[in-house]
């Protein structure tokens, strides 16, 4: 069973009982994600998969680990998923089928 109180604690914007209903436009970012983002920006900001130097290797390893963990969570193979910035980008990448045979 989900512990809603514990989950809410990961979102600084929900302190004080605030309820947020605008996730379709902009979702809140949980504290563990913010921490990992700051780690990336401070310690190894580099392009993923585009170099052989230490920072890019660290960034690539972190990216691949996230892909593996997410795919396990959704019961998929890492090769079956793509990582996009947001829902709109993902929807735009998905073929609509119009004009296709």
PDB file of C-alpha atoms in Angstrom, residues 29-87:
ATOM      1  CA  UNK A  29       9.685  17.610  -8.981  1.00  0.00           C
ATOM      2  CA  UNK A  30      10.360  15.348  -5.984  1.00  0.00           C
ATOM      3  CA  UNK A  31      13.318  16.052  -3.714  1.00  0.00           C
ATOM      4  CA  UNK A  32      15.306  12.913  -4.740  1.00  0.00           C
ATOM      5  CA  UNK A  33      15.153  14.044  -8.383  1.00  0.00           C
ATOM      6  CA  UNK A  34      16.232  17.575  -7.458  1.00  0.00           C
ATOM      7  CA  UNK A  35      19.158  16.162  -5.475  1.00  0.00           C
ATOM      8  CA  UNK A  36      20.276  13.959  -8.374  1.00  0.00           C
ATOM      9  CA  UNK A  37      19.977  16.873 -10.802  1.00  0.00           C
ATOM     10  CA  UNK A  38      22.150  19.057  -8.572  1.00  0.00           C
ATOM     11  CA  UNK A  39      24.685  16.234  -8.269  1.00  0.00           C
ATOM     12  CA  UNK A  40      24.837  16.029 -12.066  1.00  0.00           C
ATOM     13  CA  UNK A  41      25.228  19.788 -12.527  1.00  0.00           C
ATOM     14  CA  UNK A  42      27.854  20.098  -9.791  1.00  0.00           C
ATOM     15  CA  UNK A  43      29.925  16.968 -10.321  1.00  0.00           C
ATOM     16  CA  UNK A  44      29.764  15.568 -13.843  1.00  0.00           C
ATOM     17  CA  UNK A  45      27.748  17.688 -16.251  1.00  0.00           C
ATOM     18  CA  UNK A  46      28.484  16.301 -19.691  1.00  0.00           C
ATOM     19  CA  UNK A  47      26.730  14.885 -22.720  1.00  0.00           C
ATOM     20  CA  UNK A  48      25.526  11.326 -22.280  1.00  0.00           C
ATOM     21  CA  UNK A  49      27.227   8.837 -24.584  1.00  0.00           C
ATOM     22  CA  UNK A  50      29.276  11.441 -26.419  1.00  0.00           C
ATOM     23  CA  UNK A  51      32.798  11.172 -25.085  1.00  0.00           C
ATOM     24  CA  UNK A  52      35.408   9.081 -23.342  1.00  0.00           C
ATOM     25  CA  UNK A  53      36.405  11.498 -20.586  1.00  0.00           C
ATOM     26  CA  UNK A  54      35.461  10.904 -16.964  1.00  0.00           C
ATOM     27  CA  UNK A  55      32.522  13.326 -16.721  1.00  0.00           C
ATOM     28  CA  UNK A  56      30.752  11.918 -19.751  1.00  0.00           C
ATOM     29  CA  UNK A  57      31.327   8.372 -18.516  1.00  0.00           C
ATOM     30  CA  UNK A  58      29.780   9.271 -15.145  1.00  0.00           C
ATOM     31  CA  UNK A  59      26.822  10.956 -16.855  1.00  0.00           C
ATOM     32  CA  UNK A  60      26.313   7.985 -19.184  1.00  0.00           C
ATOM     33  CA  UNK A  61      26.508   5.500 -16.298  1.00  0.00           C
ATOM     34  CA  UNK A  62      23.948   7.487 -14.280  1.00  0.00           C
ATOM     35  CA  UNK A  63      21.635   7.728 -17.298  1.00  0.00           C
ATOM     36  CA  UNK A  64      21.910   4.001 -18.026  1.00  0.00           C
ATOM     37  CA  UNK A  65      21.296   3.150 -14.353  1.00  0.00           C
ATOM     38  CA  UNK A  66      18.158   5.309 -14.332  1.00  0.00           C
ATOM     39  CA  UNK A  67      16.906   3.655 -17.527  1.00  0.00           C
ATOM     40  CA  UNK A  68      17.480   0.211 -15.995  1.00  0.00           C
ATOM     41  CA  UNK A  69      15.742   1.104 -12.725  1.00  0.00           C
ATOM     42  CA  UNK A  70      12.740   2.670 -14.471  1.00  0.00           C
ATOM     43  CA  UNK A  71      12.387  -0.238 -16.890  1.00  0.00           C
ATOM     44  CA  UNK A  72      12.415  -2.667 -13.957  1.00  0.00           C
ATOM     45  CA  UNK A  73       9.769  -0.559 -12.189  1.00  0.00           C
ATOM     46  CA  UNK A  74       7.446  -0.638 -15.220  1.00  0.00           C
ATOM     47  CA  UNK A  75       8.294  -4.272 -16.075  1.00  0.00           C
ATOM     48  CA  UNK A  76       9.926  -3.495 -19.407  1.00  0.00           C
ATOM     49  CA  UNK A  77      13.295  -4.037 -21.028  1.00  0.00           C
ATOM     50  CA  UNK A  78      15.574  -0.987 -21.080  1.00  0.00           C
ATOM     51  CA  UNK A  79      15.668  -1.245 -24.881  1.00  0.00           C
ATOM     52  CA  UNK A  80      11.860  -0.950 -25.014  1.00  0.00           C
ATOM     53  CA  UNK A  81      11.737   2.561 -23.604  1.00  0.00           C
ATOM     54  CA  UNK A  82      12.931   5.985 -24.583  1.00  0.00           C
ATOM     55  CA  UNK A  83      13.787   8.887 -22.323  1.00  0.00           C
ATOM     56  CA  UNK A  84      12.156  12.204 -23.237  1.00  0.00           C
ATOM     57  CA  UNK A  85      11.925  15.584 -21.528  1.00  0.00           C
ATOM     58  CA  UNK A  86       8.152  15.620 -21.184  1.00  0.00           C
ATOM     59  CA  UNK A  87       4.859  14.117 -22.313  1.00  0.00           C
TER      60      UNK A  87
END
